[in-house]
mmCIF file of N, CA and C in Angstrom:
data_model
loop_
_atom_site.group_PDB
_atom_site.id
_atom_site.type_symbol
_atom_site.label_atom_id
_atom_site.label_comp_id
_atom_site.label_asym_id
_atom_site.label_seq_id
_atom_site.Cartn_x
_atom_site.Cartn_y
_atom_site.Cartn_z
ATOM 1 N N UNK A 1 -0.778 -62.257 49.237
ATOM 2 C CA UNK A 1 -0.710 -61.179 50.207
ATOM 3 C C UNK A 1 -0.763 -59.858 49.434
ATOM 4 N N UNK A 2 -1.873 -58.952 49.698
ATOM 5 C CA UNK A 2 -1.773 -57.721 48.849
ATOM 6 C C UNK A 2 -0.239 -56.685 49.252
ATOM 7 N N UNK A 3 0.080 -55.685 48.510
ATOM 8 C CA UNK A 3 0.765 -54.523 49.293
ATOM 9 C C UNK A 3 0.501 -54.246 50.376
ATOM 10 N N UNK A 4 -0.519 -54.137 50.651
ATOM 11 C CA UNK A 4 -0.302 -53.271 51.721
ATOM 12 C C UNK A 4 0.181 -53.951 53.245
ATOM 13 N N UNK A 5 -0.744 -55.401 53.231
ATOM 14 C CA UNK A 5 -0.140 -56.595 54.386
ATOM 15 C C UNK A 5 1.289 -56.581 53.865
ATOM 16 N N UNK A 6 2.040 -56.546 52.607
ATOM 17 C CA UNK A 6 3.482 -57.096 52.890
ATOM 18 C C UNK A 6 3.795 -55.865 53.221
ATOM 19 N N UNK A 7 3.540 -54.471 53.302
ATOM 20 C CA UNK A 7 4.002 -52.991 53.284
ATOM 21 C C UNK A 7 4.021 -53.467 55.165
ATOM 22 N N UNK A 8 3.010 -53.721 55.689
ATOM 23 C CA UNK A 8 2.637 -53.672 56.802
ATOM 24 C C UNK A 8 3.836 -54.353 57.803
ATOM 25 N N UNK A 9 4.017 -55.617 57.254
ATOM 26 C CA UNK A 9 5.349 -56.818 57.748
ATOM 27 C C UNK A 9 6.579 -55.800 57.770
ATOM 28 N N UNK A 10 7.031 -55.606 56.185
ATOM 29 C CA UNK A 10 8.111 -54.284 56.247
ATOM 30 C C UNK A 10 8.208 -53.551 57.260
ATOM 31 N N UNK A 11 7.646 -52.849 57.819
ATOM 32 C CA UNK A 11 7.114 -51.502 58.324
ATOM 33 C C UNK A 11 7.474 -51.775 59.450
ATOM 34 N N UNK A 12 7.147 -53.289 60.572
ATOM 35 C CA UNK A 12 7.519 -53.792 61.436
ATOM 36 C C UNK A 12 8.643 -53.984 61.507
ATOM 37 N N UNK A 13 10.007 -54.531 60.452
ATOM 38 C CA UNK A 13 10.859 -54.933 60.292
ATOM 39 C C UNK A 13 12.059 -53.657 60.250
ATOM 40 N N UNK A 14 11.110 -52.595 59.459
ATOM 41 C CA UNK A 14 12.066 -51.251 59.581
ATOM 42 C C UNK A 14 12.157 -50.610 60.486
ATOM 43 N N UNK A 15 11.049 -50.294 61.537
ATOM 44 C CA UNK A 15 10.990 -49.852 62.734
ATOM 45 C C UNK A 15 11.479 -50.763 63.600
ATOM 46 N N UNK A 16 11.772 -51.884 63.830
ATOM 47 C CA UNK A 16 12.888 -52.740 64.832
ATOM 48 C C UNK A 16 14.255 -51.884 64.298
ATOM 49 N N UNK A 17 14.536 -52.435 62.852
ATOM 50 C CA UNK A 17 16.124 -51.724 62.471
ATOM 51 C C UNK A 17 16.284 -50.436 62.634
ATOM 52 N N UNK A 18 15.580 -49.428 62.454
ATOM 53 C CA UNK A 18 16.324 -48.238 62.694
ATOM 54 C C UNK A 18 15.816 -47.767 64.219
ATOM 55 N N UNK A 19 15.511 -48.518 65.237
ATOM 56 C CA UNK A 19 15.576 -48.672 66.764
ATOM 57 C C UNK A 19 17.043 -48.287 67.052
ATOM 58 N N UNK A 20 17.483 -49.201 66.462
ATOM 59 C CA UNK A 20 18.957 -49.346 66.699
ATOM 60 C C UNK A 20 19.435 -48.271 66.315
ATOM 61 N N UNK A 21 19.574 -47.167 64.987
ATOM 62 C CA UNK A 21 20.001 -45.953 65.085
ATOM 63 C C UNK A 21 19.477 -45.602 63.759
ATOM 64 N N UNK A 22 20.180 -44.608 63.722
ATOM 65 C CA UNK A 22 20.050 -44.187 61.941
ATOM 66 C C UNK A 22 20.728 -44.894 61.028
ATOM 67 N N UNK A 23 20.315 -44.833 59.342
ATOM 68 C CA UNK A 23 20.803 -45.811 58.935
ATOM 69 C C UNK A 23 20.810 -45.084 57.681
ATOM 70 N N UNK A 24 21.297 -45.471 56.709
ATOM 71 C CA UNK A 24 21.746 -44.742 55.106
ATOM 72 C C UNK A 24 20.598 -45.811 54.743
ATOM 73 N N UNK A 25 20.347 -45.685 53.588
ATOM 74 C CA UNK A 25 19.265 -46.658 52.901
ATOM 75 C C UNK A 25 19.860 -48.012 52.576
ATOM 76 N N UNK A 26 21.093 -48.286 51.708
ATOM 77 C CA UNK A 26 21.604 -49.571 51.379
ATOM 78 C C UNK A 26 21.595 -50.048 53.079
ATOM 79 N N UNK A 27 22.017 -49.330 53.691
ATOM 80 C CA UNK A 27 22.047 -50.078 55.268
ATOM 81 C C UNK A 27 21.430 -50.542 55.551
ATOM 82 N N UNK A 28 20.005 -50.100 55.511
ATOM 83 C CA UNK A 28 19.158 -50.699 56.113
ATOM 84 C C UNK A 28 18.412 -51.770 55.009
ATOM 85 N N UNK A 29 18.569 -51.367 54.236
ATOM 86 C CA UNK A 29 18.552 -52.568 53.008
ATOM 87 C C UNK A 29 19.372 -53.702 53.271
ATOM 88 N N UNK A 30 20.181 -54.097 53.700
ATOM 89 C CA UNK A 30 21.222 -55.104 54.143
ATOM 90 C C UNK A 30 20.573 -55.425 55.227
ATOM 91 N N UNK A 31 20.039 -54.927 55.765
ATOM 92 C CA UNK A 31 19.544 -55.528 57.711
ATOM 93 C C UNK A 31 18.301 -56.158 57.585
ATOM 94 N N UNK A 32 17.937 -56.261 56.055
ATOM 95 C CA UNK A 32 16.204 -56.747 56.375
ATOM 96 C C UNK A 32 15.991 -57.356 54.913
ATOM 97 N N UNK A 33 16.639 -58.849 55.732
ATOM 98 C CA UNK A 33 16.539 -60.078 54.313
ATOM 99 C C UNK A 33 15.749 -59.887 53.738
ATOM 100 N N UNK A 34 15.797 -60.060 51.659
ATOM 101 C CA UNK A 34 14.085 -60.300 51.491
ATOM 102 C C UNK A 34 13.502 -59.215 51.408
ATOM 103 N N UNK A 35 13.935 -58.033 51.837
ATOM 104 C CA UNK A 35 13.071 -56.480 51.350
ATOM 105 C C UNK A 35 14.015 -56.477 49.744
ATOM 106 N N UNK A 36 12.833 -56.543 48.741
ATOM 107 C CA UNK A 36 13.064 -55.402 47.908
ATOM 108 C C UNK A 36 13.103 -54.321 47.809
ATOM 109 N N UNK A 37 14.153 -53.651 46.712
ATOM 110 C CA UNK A 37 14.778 -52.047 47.144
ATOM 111 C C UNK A 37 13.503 -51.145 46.683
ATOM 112 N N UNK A 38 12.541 -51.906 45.802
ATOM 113 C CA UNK A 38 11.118 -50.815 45.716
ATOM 114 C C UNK A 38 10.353 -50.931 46.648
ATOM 115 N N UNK A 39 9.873 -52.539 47.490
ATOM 116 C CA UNK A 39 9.316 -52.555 48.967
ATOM 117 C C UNK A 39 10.315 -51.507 49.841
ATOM 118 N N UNK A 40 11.271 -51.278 49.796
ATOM 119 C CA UNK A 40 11.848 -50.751 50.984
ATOM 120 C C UNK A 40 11.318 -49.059 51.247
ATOM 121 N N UNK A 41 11.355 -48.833 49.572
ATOM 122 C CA UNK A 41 11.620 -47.571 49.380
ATOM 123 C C UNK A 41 10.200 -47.118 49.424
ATOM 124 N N UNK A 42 8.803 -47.901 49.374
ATOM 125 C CA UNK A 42 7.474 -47.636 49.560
ATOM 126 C C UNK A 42 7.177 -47.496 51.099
ATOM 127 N N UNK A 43 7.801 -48.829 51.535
ATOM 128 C CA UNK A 43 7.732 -48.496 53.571
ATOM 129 C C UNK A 43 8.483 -47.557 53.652
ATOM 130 N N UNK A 44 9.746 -47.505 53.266
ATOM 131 C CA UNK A 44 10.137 -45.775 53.683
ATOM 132 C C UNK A 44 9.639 -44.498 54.152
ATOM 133 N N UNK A 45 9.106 -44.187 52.466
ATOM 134 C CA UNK A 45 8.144 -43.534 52.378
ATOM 135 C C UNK A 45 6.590 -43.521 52.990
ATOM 136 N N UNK A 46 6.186 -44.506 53.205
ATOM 137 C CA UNK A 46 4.810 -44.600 54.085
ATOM 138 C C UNK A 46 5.208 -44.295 55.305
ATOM 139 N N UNK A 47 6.484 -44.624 56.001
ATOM 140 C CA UNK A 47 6.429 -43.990 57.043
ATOM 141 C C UNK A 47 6.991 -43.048 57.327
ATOM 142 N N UNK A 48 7.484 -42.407 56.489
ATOM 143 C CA UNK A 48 7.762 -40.905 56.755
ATOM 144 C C UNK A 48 6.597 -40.503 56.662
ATOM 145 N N UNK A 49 5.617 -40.599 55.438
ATOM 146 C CA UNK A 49 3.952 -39.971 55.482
ATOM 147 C C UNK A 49 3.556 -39.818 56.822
ATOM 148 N N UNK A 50 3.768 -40.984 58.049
ATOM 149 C CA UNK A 50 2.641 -40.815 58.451
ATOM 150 C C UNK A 50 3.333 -40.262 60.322
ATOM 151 N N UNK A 51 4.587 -39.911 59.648
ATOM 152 C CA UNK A 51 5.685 -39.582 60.639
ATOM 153 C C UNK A 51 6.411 -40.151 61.773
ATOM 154 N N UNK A 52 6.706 -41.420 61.132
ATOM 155 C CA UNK A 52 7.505 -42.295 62.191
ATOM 156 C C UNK A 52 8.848 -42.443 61.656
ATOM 157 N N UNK A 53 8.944 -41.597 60.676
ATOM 158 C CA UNK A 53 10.599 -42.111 59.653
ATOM 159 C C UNK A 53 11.001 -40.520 59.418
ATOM 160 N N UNK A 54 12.253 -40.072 59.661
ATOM 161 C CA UNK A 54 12.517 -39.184 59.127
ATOM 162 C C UNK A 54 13.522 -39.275 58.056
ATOM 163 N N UNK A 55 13.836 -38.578 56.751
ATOM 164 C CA UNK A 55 14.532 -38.871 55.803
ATOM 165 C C UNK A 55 15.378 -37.496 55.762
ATOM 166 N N UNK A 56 16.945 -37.565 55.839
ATOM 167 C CA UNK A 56 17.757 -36.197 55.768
ATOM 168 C C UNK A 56 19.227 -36.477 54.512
ATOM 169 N N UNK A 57 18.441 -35.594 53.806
ATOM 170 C CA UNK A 57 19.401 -35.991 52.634
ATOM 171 C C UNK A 57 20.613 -34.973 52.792
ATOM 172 N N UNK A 58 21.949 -35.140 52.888
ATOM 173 C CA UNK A 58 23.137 -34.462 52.823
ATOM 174 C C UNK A 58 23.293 -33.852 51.075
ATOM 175 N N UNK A 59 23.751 -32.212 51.242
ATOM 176 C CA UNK A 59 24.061 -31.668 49.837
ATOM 177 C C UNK A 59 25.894 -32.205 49.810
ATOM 178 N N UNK A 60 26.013 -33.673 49.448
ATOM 179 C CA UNK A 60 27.053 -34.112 48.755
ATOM 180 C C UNK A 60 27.206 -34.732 47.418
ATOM 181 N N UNK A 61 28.162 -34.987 47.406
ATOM 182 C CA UNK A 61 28.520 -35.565 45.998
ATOM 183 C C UNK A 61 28.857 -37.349 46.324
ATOM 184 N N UNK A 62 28.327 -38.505 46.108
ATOM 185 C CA UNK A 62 27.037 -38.730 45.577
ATOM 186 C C UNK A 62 26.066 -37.799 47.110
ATOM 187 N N UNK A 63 25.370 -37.731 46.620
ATOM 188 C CA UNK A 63 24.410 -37.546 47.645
ATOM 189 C C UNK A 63 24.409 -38.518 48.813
ATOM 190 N N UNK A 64 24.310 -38.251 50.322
ATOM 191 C CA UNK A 64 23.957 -38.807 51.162
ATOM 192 C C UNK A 64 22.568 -38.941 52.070
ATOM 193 N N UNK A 65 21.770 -40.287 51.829
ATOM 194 C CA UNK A 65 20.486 -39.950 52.479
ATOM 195 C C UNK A 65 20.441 -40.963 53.563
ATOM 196 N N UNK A 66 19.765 -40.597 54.879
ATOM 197 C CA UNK A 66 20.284 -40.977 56.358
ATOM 198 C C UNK A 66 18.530 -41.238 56.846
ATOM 199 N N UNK A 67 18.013 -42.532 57.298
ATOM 200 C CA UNK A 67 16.656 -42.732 57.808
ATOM 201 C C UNK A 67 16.796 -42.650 59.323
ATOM 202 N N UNK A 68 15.820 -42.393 60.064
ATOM 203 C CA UNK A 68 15.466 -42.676 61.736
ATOM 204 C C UNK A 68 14.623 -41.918 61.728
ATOM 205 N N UNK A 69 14.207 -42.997 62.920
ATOM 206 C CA UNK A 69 13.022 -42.915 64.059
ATOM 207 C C UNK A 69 12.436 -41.726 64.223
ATOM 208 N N UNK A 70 11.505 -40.974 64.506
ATOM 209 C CA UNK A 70 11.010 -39.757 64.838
ATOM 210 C C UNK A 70 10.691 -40.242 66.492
ATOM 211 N N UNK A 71 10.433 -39.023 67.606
ATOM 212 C CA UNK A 71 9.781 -39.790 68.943
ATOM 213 C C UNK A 71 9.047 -40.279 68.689
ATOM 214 N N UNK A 72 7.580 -40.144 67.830
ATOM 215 C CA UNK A 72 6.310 -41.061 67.316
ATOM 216 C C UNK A 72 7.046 -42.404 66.710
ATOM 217 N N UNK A 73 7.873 -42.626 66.330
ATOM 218 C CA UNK A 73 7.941 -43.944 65.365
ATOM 219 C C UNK A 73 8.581 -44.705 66.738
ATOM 220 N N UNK A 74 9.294 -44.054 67.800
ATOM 221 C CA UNK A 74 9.905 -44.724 68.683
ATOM 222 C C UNK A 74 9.157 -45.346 69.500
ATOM 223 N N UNK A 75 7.987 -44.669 69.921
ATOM 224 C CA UNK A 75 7.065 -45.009 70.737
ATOM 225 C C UNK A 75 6.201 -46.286 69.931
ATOM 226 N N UNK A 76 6.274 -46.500 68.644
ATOM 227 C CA UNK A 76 5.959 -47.692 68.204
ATOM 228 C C UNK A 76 6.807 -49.025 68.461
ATOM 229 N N UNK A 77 7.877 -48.953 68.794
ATOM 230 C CA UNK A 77 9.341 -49.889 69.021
ATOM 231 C C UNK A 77 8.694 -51.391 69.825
ATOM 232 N N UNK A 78 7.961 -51.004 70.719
ATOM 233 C CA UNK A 78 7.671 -51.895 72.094
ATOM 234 C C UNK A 78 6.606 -53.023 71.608
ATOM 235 N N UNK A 79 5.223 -52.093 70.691
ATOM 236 C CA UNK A 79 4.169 -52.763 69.993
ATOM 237 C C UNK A 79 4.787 -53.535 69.084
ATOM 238 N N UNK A 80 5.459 -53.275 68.360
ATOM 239 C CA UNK A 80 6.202 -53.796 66.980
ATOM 240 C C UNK A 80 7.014 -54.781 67.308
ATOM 241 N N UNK A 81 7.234 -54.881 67.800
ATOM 242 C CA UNK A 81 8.605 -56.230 68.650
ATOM 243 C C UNK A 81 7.343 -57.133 69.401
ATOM 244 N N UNK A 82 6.904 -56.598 70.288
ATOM 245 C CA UNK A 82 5.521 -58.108 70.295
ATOM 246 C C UNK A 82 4.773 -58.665 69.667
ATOM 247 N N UNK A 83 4.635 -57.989 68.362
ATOM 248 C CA UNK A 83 4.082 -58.537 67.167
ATOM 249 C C UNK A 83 4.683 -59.118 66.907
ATOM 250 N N UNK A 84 5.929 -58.945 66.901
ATOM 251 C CA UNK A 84 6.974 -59.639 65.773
ATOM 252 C C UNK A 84 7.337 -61.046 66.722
ATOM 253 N N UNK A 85 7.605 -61.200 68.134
ATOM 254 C CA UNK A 85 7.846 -61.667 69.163
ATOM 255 C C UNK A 85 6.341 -63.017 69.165
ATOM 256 N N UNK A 86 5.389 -62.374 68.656
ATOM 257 C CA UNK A 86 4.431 -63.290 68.556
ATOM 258 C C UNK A 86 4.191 -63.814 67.416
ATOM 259 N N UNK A 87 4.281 -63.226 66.225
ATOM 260 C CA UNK A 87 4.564 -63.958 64.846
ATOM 261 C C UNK A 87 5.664 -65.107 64.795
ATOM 262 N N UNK A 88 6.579 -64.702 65.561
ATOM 263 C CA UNK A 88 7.672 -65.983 65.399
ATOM 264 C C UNK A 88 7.489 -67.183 66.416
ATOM 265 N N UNK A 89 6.632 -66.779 67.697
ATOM 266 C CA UNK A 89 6.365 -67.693 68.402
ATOM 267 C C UNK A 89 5.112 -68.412 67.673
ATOM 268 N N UNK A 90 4.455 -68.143 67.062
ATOM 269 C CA UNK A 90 3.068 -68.689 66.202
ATOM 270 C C UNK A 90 3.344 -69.403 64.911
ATOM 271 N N UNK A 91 4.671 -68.902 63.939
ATOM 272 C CA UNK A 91 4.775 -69.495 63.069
ATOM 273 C C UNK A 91 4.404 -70.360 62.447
ATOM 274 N N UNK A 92 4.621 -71.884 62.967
ATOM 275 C CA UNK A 92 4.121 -73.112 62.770
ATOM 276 C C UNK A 92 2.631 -73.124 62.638
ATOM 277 N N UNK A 93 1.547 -72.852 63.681
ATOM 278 C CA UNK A 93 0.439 -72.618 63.668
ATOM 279 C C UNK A 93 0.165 -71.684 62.216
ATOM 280 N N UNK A 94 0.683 -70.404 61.961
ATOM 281 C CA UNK A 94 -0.122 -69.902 60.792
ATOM 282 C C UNK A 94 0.578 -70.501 59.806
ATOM 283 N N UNK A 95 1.537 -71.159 59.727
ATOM 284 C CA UNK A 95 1.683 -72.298 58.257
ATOM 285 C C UNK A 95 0.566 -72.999 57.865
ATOM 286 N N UNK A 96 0.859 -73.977 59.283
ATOM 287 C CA UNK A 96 -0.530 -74.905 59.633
ATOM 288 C C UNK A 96 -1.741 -74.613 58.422
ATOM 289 N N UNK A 97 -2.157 -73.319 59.343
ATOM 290 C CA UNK A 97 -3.549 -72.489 58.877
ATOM 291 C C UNK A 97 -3.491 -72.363 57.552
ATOM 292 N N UNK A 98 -2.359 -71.869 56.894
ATOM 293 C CA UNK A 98 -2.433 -71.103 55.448
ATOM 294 C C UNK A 98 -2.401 -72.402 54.798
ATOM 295 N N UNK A 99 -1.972 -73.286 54.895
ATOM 296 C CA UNK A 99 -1.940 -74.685 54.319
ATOM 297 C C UNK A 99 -3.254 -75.545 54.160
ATOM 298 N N UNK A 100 -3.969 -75.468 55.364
ATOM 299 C CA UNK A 100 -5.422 -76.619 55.536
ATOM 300 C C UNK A 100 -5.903 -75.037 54.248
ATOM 301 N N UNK A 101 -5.883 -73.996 54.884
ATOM 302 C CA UNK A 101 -6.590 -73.012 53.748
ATOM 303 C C UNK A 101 -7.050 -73.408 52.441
ATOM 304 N N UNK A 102 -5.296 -73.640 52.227
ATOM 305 C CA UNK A 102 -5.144 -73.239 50.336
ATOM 306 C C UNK A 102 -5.642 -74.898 49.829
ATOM 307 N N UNK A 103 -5.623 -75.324 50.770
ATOM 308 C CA UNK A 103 -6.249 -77.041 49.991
ATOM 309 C C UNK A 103 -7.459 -77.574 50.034
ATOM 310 N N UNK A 104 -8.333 -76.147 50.482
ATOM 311 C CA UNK A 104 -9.780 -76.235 50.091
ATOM 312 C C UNK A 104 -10.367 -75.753 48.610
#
């Protein structure tokens, strides 16, 4: 799977979690088995790029940095959950698939 398909899975997975609210980074690092903290921190960042993530760093001591939703990233919430809603209902089938695949 290149970056950018696993960036893509992420991306789905972060926009479900911070649905739910804002989140500090280890937070949302804890809510999404299986993300590495450099995958996390690349979907992060890709979606703040493209403005569905906002990032607000507090002037404290350690520093505090806080992720959520923008209205654009929210309005993704509905698409992203039927993907995801259909990836898990399909599962078996794209095993299936990736399997007859790789044994050609």
């Amino acid at each position: 799977m290149t970056d950018s398909l696993r960036q893509t899975k992420w991306s789905l997975l972060v926009i479900a979690t911070l649905h739910e609210g804002r989140l500090r980074f280890g937070e949302l690092q804890s809510h999404i088995p299986g993300i590495s903290q450099r995958m996390l921190t690349l979907t992060v960042r890709q979606l703040e790029r493209d403005g569905l993530v906002t990032r607000t760093v507090y002037p404290e001591v350690p520093p505090r940095v806080e992720h959520e939703l923008t209205a654009l990233g929210e309005t993704l919430f509905v698409p992203a959950r039927a993907i995801a809603d259909w990836a898990v209902a399909h599962h078996d089938e794209i095993e299936r698939a990736r399997a007859d695949y790789d044994a050609r």
